[in-house]
Coordinates of C-alpha atoms and ligand atoms in Angstrom, one line a residue:
M35 CA 42.9 101.4 79.3
L36 CA 45.6 99.4 77.7
A37 CA 43.0 98.2 75.1
A38 CA 42.1 101.8 74.4
C39 CA 45.7 102.7 73.8
G40 CA 46.0 99.8 71.3
G41 CA 43.4 101.5 69.1
G42 CA 40.3 99.5 70.0
D43 CA 40.3 97.6 66.7
S44 CA 39.3 94.4 68.3
A45 CA 37.3 93.2 71.2
P46 CA 39.1 93.0 74.5
S47 CA 40.3 89.4 75.0
P48 CA 39.5 87.8 78.3
T49 CA 42.1 88.1 80.9
P50 CA 44.3 85.0 80.5
T51 CA 44.7 82.8 83.4
P52 CA 48.3 83.1 84.4
T53 CA 50.3 80.0 83.8
P54 CA 51.9 79.0 87.1
P55 CA 55.7 78.9 87.0
P56 CA 57.0 75.4 86.6
A57 CA 57.7 73.7 89.8
A58 CA 61.3 74.1 90.9
T59 CA 62.6 70.6 90.9
A60 CA 66.4 71.0 90.1
P61 CA 68.8 71.1 93.0
R62 CA 70.1 74.5 94.0
F63 CA 73.6 75.3 95.3
T64 CA 73.7 76.9 98.7
S65 CA 77.4 77.4 99.2
A66 CA 79.3 80.4 98.1
T67 CA 80.5 80.9 94.5
S68 CA 84.0 81.9 95.5
A69 CA 86.7 81.4 98.2
S70 CA 90.1 82.7 99.1
V71 CA 92.9 80.4 100.3
V72 CA 96.4 81.1 101.5
E73 CA 99.0 79.2 99.6
N74 CA 100.3 75.7 100.6
R75 CA 97.0 74.7 102.1
A76 CA 96.6 70.9 101.8
D77 CA 93.2 70.2 103.4
N78 CA 89.7 71.0 102.4
F79 CA 89.2 74.7 102.1
Y80 CA 85.5 74.7 101.1
T81 CA 82.4 72.6 101.5
V82 CA 80.1 72.3 98.5
S83 CA 76.5 72.3 99.6
A84 CA 73.2 72.1 97.7
S85 CA 69.5 71.4 98.4
D86 CA 66.8 69.8 96.4
P87 CA 63.2 70.8 96.5
Q88 CA 62.0 67.3 96.5
G89 CA 64.5 66.2 99.0
D90 CA 66.1 63.8 96.5
A91 CA 69.6 62.7 97.3
I92 CA 72.1 65.0 95.6
S93 CA 75.3 63.7 94.0
L94 CA 78.1 66.3 93.6
A95 CA 80.9 66.2 91.0
I96 CA 83.5 68.3 89.3
S97 CA 82.2 68.7 85.9
G98 CA 84.5 71.2 84.2
G99 CA 86.2 74.5 84.3
V100 CA 89.7 75.3 83.0
D101 CA 91.3 74.3 86.2
A102 CA 89.2 71.2 87.0
D103 CA 92.1 68.9 87.1
K104 CA 93.7 70.8 90.0
F105 CA 90.9 69.8 92.5
V106 CA 89.7 66.9 94.4
L107 CA 86.1 66.7 95.6
G108 CA 85.4 64.4 98.6
T109 CA 82.2 62.4 99.0
D110 CA 81.4 64.7 101.9
G111 CA 81.5 67.8 99.6
G112 CA 84.9 68.9 100.8
L113 CA 87.0 70.6 98.1
R114 CA 90.8 70.7 98.2
F115 CA 93.7 71.1 95.8
N116 CA 95.2 67.9 94.6
T117 CA 98.6 69.6 95.1
P118 CA 98.8 72.4 97.7
P119 CA 98.8 75.6 95.7
N120 CA 101.9 77.7 95.4
F121 CA 101.2 81.5 95.0
D122 CA 104.8 82.0 93.7
L123 CA 104.4 79.4 91.0
P124 CA 100.7 79.3 90.0
I125 CA 99.5 76.4 87.9
D126 CA 96.0 77.7 87.0
A127 CA 95.3 78.0 83.3
N128 CA 96.2 81.6 82.9
G129 CA 98.6 81.9 85.8
D130 CA 96.8 84.6 87.8
N131 CA 96.3 82.5 90.9
I132 CA 92.5 82.4 90.3
Y133 CA 91.5 78.8 89.8
E134 CA 88.2 78.1 88.0
V135 CA 86.2 74.9 88.4
T136 CA 82.6 74.0 87.6
L137 CA 80.7 71.9 90.1
R138 CA 77.6 69.8 89.2
G139 CA 74.8 68.7 91.5
S140 CA 72.4 66.0 90.3
A141 CA 69.2 65.0 92.0
G142 CA 66.1 63.1 90.7
G143 CA 67.3 63.3 87.1
E144 CA 67.9 67.0 87.2
T145 CA 71.2 68.9 87.4
A146 CA 72.5 72.3 88.4
F147 CA 75.9 73.9 88.0
L148 CA 78.1 76.2 90.1
N149 CA 80.9 78.1 88.5
F150 CA 83.3 78.3 91.4
V151 CA 86.5 80.4 91.6
V152 CA 89.1 80.3 94.3
T153 CA 91.8 82.9 94.7
V154 CA 95.2 81.8 96.1
T155 CA 96.9 84.5 98.2
N156 CA 100.6 84.8 99.2
D157 CA 102.3 83.7 102.4
R158 CA 105.8 84.9 103.1
E159 CA 106.8 81.4 104.1
G160 CA 109.1 82.4 106.9
I161 CA 111.1 85.1 105.0
A162 CA 111.8 88.4 106.7
V163 CA 113.7 91.2 104.9
R164 CA 115.1 94.2 106.8
R165 CA 116.8 97.2 105.3
V166 CA 120.1 97.6 107.1
I167 CA 121.9 100.1 105.0
S168 CA 120.7 103.0 102.8
G169 CA 122.1 106.1 101.2
L170 CA 125.2 104.5 99.6
G171 CA 124.4 106.2 96.3
E172 CA 124.7 104.3 93.0
T173 CA 126.1 100.9 93.9
V174 CA 127.5 98.4 91.5
A175 CA 128.9 95.3 93.3
M176 CA 129.0 93.6 96.7
D177 CA 130.8 90.6 98.3
A178 CA 131.2 89.5 101.9
M179 CA 134.5 89.9 103.7
R180 CA 134.0 87.9 106.9
S181 CA 131.2 89.6 108.8
D182 CA 131.6 92.9 106.8
L183 CA 130.3 93.6 103.3
L184 CA 132.5 95.1 100.6
V185 CA 130.5 97.4 98.3
A186 CA 131.7 99.2 95.2
D187 CA 130.0 102.4 94.0
R188 CA 129.7 104.2 90.8
S189 CA 132.1 106.9 91.9
G190 CA 134.9 104.3 92.2
R191 CA 135.0 103.8 96.0
V192 CA 135.4 100.5 97.8
L193 CA 133.4 100.7 100.9
V194 CA 133.6 98.4 104.0
V195 CA 130.2 98.2 105.4
N196 CA 129.3 96.7 108.8
P197 CA 125.7 95.6 108.3
A198 CA 125.3 95.0 112.1
T199 CA 126.3 98.5 113.2
G200 CA 125.6 100.4 110.0
A201 CA 129.2 101.7 109.9
I202 CA 130.4 102.6 106.4
A203 CA 134.1 103.4 105.6
E204 CA 136.0 103.8 102.4
D205 CA 139.1 101.7 102.3
P206 CA 141.9 104.3 102.2
F207 CA 144.6 102.0 101.0
I208 CA 142.6 101.1 97.9
R209 CA 141.6 104.7 97.4
D210 CA 145.3 105.8 97.4
N211 CA 146.7 102.9 95.4
R212 CA 144.2 102.0 92.8
R213 CA 144.4 102.8 89.1
P214 CA 141.6 105.1 88.0
G215 CA 138.6 103.9 86.2
E216 CA 135.1 102.7 86.9
I217 CA 134.8 99.6 89.2
L218 CA 132.9 96.9 87.4
A219 CA 133.3 94.0 89.8
L220 CA 134.5 93.2 93.2
A221 CA 135.4 90.1 95.3
F222 CA 137.1 89.2 98.5
G223 CA 139.6 86.6 97.5
F224 CA 141.7 83.8 99.0
P225 CA 140.4 84.3 102.6
G226 CA 142.9 83.0 105.2
M227 CA 145.8 82.6 102.7
P228 CA 148.7 84.8 104.0
Y229 CA 150.0 85.9 100.6
Q230 CA 146.9 86.1 98.5
E231 CA 144.1 87.3 100.7
G232 CA 142.8 90.5 99.4
I233 CA 140.2 92.7 97.9
Y234 CA 140.0 92.3 94.2
I235 CA 138.4 94.7 91.7
V236 CA 138.1 94.9 87.9
T237 CA 138.2 98.4 86.5
H238 CA 137.7 99.9 83.1
S239 CA 138.7 103.4 81.9
P240 CA 138.3 104.7 78.4
T241 CA 141.9 105.8 78.4
D242 CA 143.6 103.1 80.6
G243 CA 141.7 100.0 79.6
L244 CA 140.6 97.0 81.6
W245 CA 142.5 96.0 84.8
L246 CA 142.4 93.4 87.5
Q247 CA 143.6 95.1 90.7
G248 CA 144.2 93.4 94.0
F249 CA 144.8 94.9 97.5
D250 CA 146.0 93.6 100.8
P251 CA 145.4 96.6 103.0
T252 CA 146.8 95.0 106.1
Q253 CA 150.2 94.3 104.5
G254 CA 150.2 97.3 102.2
R255 CA 150.5 95.2 99.1
S256 CA 148.7 95.7 95.8
L257 CA 148.8 94.3 92.3
Q258 CA 147.6 95.5 88.9
I259 CA 147.2 93.2 85.9
R260 CA 146.1 94.6 82.6
L261 CA 143.3 92.6 81.0
G262 CA 142.6 94.5 77.9
D263 CA 142.4 97.6 75.8
P264 CA 139.7 100.3 76.3
W265 CA 136.3 99.3 74.9
A266 CA 133.8 101.6 73.4
E267 CA 130.7 99.7 74.5
R268 CA 129.5 99.6 78.0
V269 CA 131.6 96.9 79.7
T270 CA 130.1 94.4 82.1
V271 CA 132.3 92.2 84.3
S272 CA 131.7 89.7 87.1
L273 CA 134.3 88.4 89.5
V274 CA 134.1 85.6 92.0
A275 CA 136.6 84.0 94.4
Q276 CA 136.3 80.2 94.6
R277 CA 139.8 79.0 95.4
E278 CA 140.8 80.8 92.2
L279 CA 139.5 84.0 90.9
Y280 CA 137.2 83.9 87.9
I281 CA 136.6 86.9 85.8
A282 CA 133.7 87.0 83.3
I283 CA 134.0 89.9 80.8
G284 CA 131.0 90.7 78.6
D285 CA 130.7 91.5 74.9
R286 CA 127.3 93.0 74.2
S287 CA 127.6 93.1 70.5
G288 CA 129.1 89.6 70.3
S289 CA 131.8 90.6 67.8
N290 CA 134.6 89.4 70.0
A291 CA 133.1 86.7 72.2
Q292 CA 134.5 83.9 70.1
N293 CA 137.7 85.7 69.1
S294 CA 140.5 84.4 71.4
A295 CA 142.6 87.5 70.7
S296 CA 140.2 89.7 72.5
P297 CA 139.5 89.7 76.3
Y298 CA 135.9 90.7 75.7
G299 CA 133.3 87.9 75.9
K300 CA 135.7 85.7 77.8
L301 CA 136.2 83.9 81.1
Y302 CA 139.6 84.1 82.9
R303 CA 140.9 82.1 85.7
V304 CA 143.5 83.5 88.1
S305 CA 145.3 81.2 90.5
E306 CA 147.3 82.1 93.5
Y307 CA 150.9 83.1 92.9
C308 CA 153.3 80.3 93.5
H309 CA 155.5 81.8 96.2
Y310 CA 156.9 78.5 97.2
C311 CA 158.2 77.9 93.7
Y312 CA 161.3 80.0 94.7
A313 CA 163.4 77.9 97.1
A314 CA 165.8 80.7 97.8
G315 CA 165.9 84.4 97.4
P316 CA 163.3 87.0 97.9
R317 CA 159.8 86.1 97.1
P318 CA 158.1 88.5 94.7
A319 CA 155.3 90.4 96.4
R320 CA 152.5 89.4 94.1
L321 CA 149.1 88.3 95.2
V322 CA 148.1 86.2 92.2
G323 CA 149.5 84.7 89.0
E324 CA 148.7 85.6 85.4
P325 CA 145.1 85.3 84.2
R326 CA 144.5 82.3 82.0
L327 CA 141.9 82.3 79.3
W328 CA 139.3 79.8 80.6
G329 CA 136.2 80.2 78.4
D330 CA 134.4 82.2 75.8
G331 CA 131.0 83.2 74.5
I332 CA 129.8 85.6 77.3
Q333 CA 127.4 88.4 76.6
M334 CA 126.6 90.4 79.8
P335 CA 127.6 88.6 83.0
G336 CA 125.3 89.1 86.0
G337 CA 127.5 87.4 88.6
F338 CA 128.6 83.9 89.7
S339 CA 127.1 81.5 92.2
R340 CA 129.4 79.1 94.1
E341 CA 128.9 75.4 94.7
A342 CA 132.0 73.5 95.9
D343 CA 133.8 72.3 92.7
Y344 CA 131.2 74.1 90.5
L345 CA 130.4 77.6 89.5
H346 CA 127.3 79.0 88.0
L347 CA 127.6 81.9 85.6
T348 CA 124.6 84.2 84.9
D349 CA 124.5 85.8 81.5
R350 CA 121.9 88.5 80.6
G351 CA 120.2 88.5 77.3
S352 CA 119.4 91.2 74.9
T353 CA 116.7 89.7 72.6
A354 CA 115.3 86.5 74.0
F355 CA 116.6 84.9 77.2
H356 CA 118.6 85.4 80.4
E357 CA 120.5 82.3 81.4
L358 CA 122.3 80.4 84.1
T359 CA 125.1 77.9 83.2
R360 CA 126.8 75.5 85.6
F361 CA 130.3 74.3 85.0
R362 CA 133.0 72.6 87.0
R363 CA 135.9 74.9 87.8
D364 CA 138.4 72.7 86.0
W365 CA 136.4 71.9 82.9
Q366 CA 138.1 72.8 79.7
P367 CA 137.3 74.1 77.2
L368 CA 134.3 76.2 78.2
D369 CA 132.0 78.0 75.7
F370 CA 128.9 79.8 76.9
G371 CA 127.7 80.1 73.3
W372 CA 127.3 83.8 72.7
P373 CA 126.6 85.1 70.0
F374 CA 125.4 81.8 68.5
Y375 CA 123.0 81.2 71.3
E376 CA 121.1 83.3 73.8
G377 CA 119.6 80.9 76.4
S378 CA 117.9 78.2 74.4
S379 CA 117.5 80.4 71.3
A380 CA 119.8 79.7 68.4
L381 CA 120.6 83.0 66.8
S382 CA 123.0 82.2 64.0
A383 CA 124.3 79.4 61.9
N384 CA 127.4 77.3 62.3
P385 CA 127.7 77.5 66.1
P386 CA 130.8 76.0 67.9
A387 CA 130.7 72.2 68.1
I388 CA 130.5 72.1 71.9
V389 CA 128.7 74.7 73.9
N390 CA 128.1 74.5 77.7
G391 CA 124.3 74.7 77.7
P392 CA 122.4 76.5 80.4
S393 CA 120.4 74.9 83.2
I394 CA 117.9 77.8 83.7
V395 CA 116.6 80.3 81.1
Y396 CA 113.8 82.9 81.3
R397 CA 112.6 85.5 78.9
L398 CA 113.1 89.2 78.7
G399 CA 110.0 91.0 79.9
N400 CA 107.9 92.0 82.8
G401 CA 105.8 88.8 83.2
R402 CA 105.8 86.6 86.3
A403 CA 109.0 84.7 85.4
E404 CA 110.5 87.3 83.1
G405 CA 113.0 90.1 83.7
T406 CA 115.4 92.7 82.5
G407 CA 118.7 91.0 83.7
I408 CA 119.5 88.0 85.8
T409 CA 121.6 88.4 88.9
A410 CA 123.4 85.5 90.5
G411 CA 122.2 84.3 93.9
L412 CA 122.8 81.7 96.5
I413 CA 122.4 78.0 96.6
N414 CA 120.8 76.7 99.7
D415 CA 121.4 73.2 100.9
G416 CA 118.6 73.1 103.4
N417 CA 121.0 73.4 106.4
F418 CA 121.5 77.0 105.6
F419 CA 118.3 78.9 106.0
K420 CA 115.8 76.1 106.3
Q421 CA 112.8 78.3 105.2
L422 CA 114.3 78.3 101.7
G423 CA 114.8 74.6 101.6
Q424 CA 116.8 73.1 98.8
S425 CA 116.7 76.1 96.6
Y426 CA 118.6 78.4 94.4
V427 CA 117.5 82.0 95.2
F428 CA 118.5 84.6 92.6
G429 CA 117.4 88.0 91.4
D430 CA 116.6 90.2 88.5
T431 CA 117.5 93.8 87.8
R432 CA 113.8 94.7 87.5
G433 CA 113.6 94.2 91.3
A434 CA 112.4 90.6 91.3
V435 CA 113.6 87.7 93.5
F436 CA 113.2 84.2 91.9
A437 CA 113.8 80.7 93.3
V438 CA 114.1 77.3 91.8
D439 CA 114.7 73.8 93.3
R440 CA 118.4 73.6 93.4
N441 CA 118.3 70.1 92.0
R442 CA 117.2 71.6 88.7
L443 CA 120.6 73.2 88.3
S444 CA 122.4 69.9 88.1
D445 CA 120.0 67.4 86.5
G446 CA 121.5 68.0 83.1
R447 CA 118.3 69.4 81.7
L448 CA 117.2 72.8 80.5
H449 CA 114.5 74.5 82.6
G450 CA 112.4 77.5 82.0
A451 CA 109.6 79.6 83.5
S452 CA 107.6 76.6 84.5
V453 CA 110.0 75.8 87.4
I454 CA 110.7 79.4 88.4
E455 CA 109.0 80.8 91.5
N456 CA 108.6 84.5 91.7
R457 CA 109.3 85.2 95.4
T458 CA 109.3 89.0 95.2
K459 CA 106.3 89.3 97.5
D460 CA 108.0 87.1 100.1
F461 CA 111.2 89.3 99.9
A462 CA 109.4 92.6 100.2
P463 CA 111.5 94.6 102.7
D464 CA 110.2 96.3 105.8
V465 CA 111.5 99.7 104.6
G466 CA 112.6 100.8 101.1
T467 CA 112.1 98.8 97.9
L468 CA 114.0 96.3 95.9
D469 CA 114.5 98.2 92.6
T470 CA 117.6 96.8 90.9
V471 CA 118.8 93.5 92.5
L472 CA 122.5 93.6 91.8
A473 CA 124.2 91.1 94.2
F474 CA 123.6 88.5 96.9
A475 CA 126.2 87.8 99.6
Q476 CA 126.4 85.6 102.6
G477 CA 128.5 86.8 105.5
G478 CA 128.7 86.8 109.2
G479 CA 126.6 83.7 109.8
S480 CA 124.7 81.0 108.0
D481 CA 121.2 82.1 109.1
H482 CA 121.0 85.2 106.9
F483 CA 122.2 86.8 103.8
F484 CA 122.3 90.2 102.1
I485 CA 120.9 91.7 98.9
L486 CA 122.4 94.8 97.2
D487 CA 120.1 97.2 95.5
G488 CA 121.4 99.5 92.8
D489 CA 120.1 102.6 94.6
G490 CA 122.4 102.2 97.6
E491 CA 120.3 100.0 99.8
I492 CA 121.3 96.7 101.4
F493 CA 118.8 94.3 102.8
R494 CA 119.3 91.6 105.3
V495 CA 117.2 88.4 104.6
E496 CA 116.5 86.2 107.6
G497 CA 114.3 83.4 108.6
Q498 CA 111.2 83.8 110.7
S499 CA 110.1 80.9 112.9
Ligands
CA49 CA1 105.2 79.5 97.8
CA50 CA1 93.1 81.8 86.5
CA51 CA1 105.0 82.9 99.0
CA52 CA1 115.7 100.5 96.4

């Protein structure tokens, strides 16, 4: 019938004898083409197996694949990572935690290949995060005051929050005695010092300007120091108490950051007031002395981290990099580089001769180790919170939590995304979400700490055995 359909223009050819398929002689892989492994696994996670039709001995090898150098194949066919994989800092070629390797089996002079992929999945690595406070509204800053937390909100309140009981109370002394204006930064300063201990805030008002205000509610004392004139741009300020107070004031446009006549773009240091300098007579009821200009070149501060005689200042970028810069508290002069540098990016010619370069930089963006604005975190020495080891844990305003080996902060080198772990999955809270990580604070014990979110949530981070 087929011949008839062809038109019948030739005699039917004899039915050809089918050629038998060639004898299968190459080895054949019998193990799966993919696997899934939880991070940190050091031992064999997969056994390569193959068979050979002739029963020849099969030799197995890693023959290629973009991630070939990340694997070790044992003589028994066991496959493992040469370094236990870290989900939070993947090292596969395209950084998606899917590692690709090609395996080769050879037997009797013939070979077969298996394109194998292994997916690394996350482990929380002992981190548990519980929401302890919600509904605070739009929050802007947080610091620990003994076992309580101090939180400033967008409406200008200073709240005393007990994270154990959930109690929230506005401090009435501050409410009744503060100058008006938006609260930009907050710190609990000089703990245990009878004349200086207090709650310090920096406020800005378009009519009243920029002020440092201190309050000792128990003694009914307060202090206001004018820092600068009103500023038309959005003002960002960070405040930290580390023996002295340090005030970092941003200058987004950069027009004043290197101009010592302007407070914008500057670092100030405020020491305790010298009450004992007056041998006789009444002691003035001041909490602190006059601010001293301590550094310049700041763009958009995102908080300080404390480390004994050192501080780390975060500075948010606007075109290229966010950065973290370490400095000793008594170093002078200090120049954080803005607007000549943003992170490791040189932006304009003729920079200052000496700039205090950053230890960590990362790019603006939404990639694994990118973000919208760095937020200063906590340095862990391994005694505090052993699950986090020797780490610096910090945040980003896009809702990310990052970590680096703390030794990277002090080795005198510049580090980037290749050392930054994205631990956001490890820090996922039980309830609510981390949306805008604004501050970290340690208070009420060394086995936990707190994270402030910009939408009025506070999360408690604790270890899990
Ligand atoms: Ca990890
Ligand atoms: Ca990959
Ligand atoms: Ca992890
Ligand atoms: Ca939230």
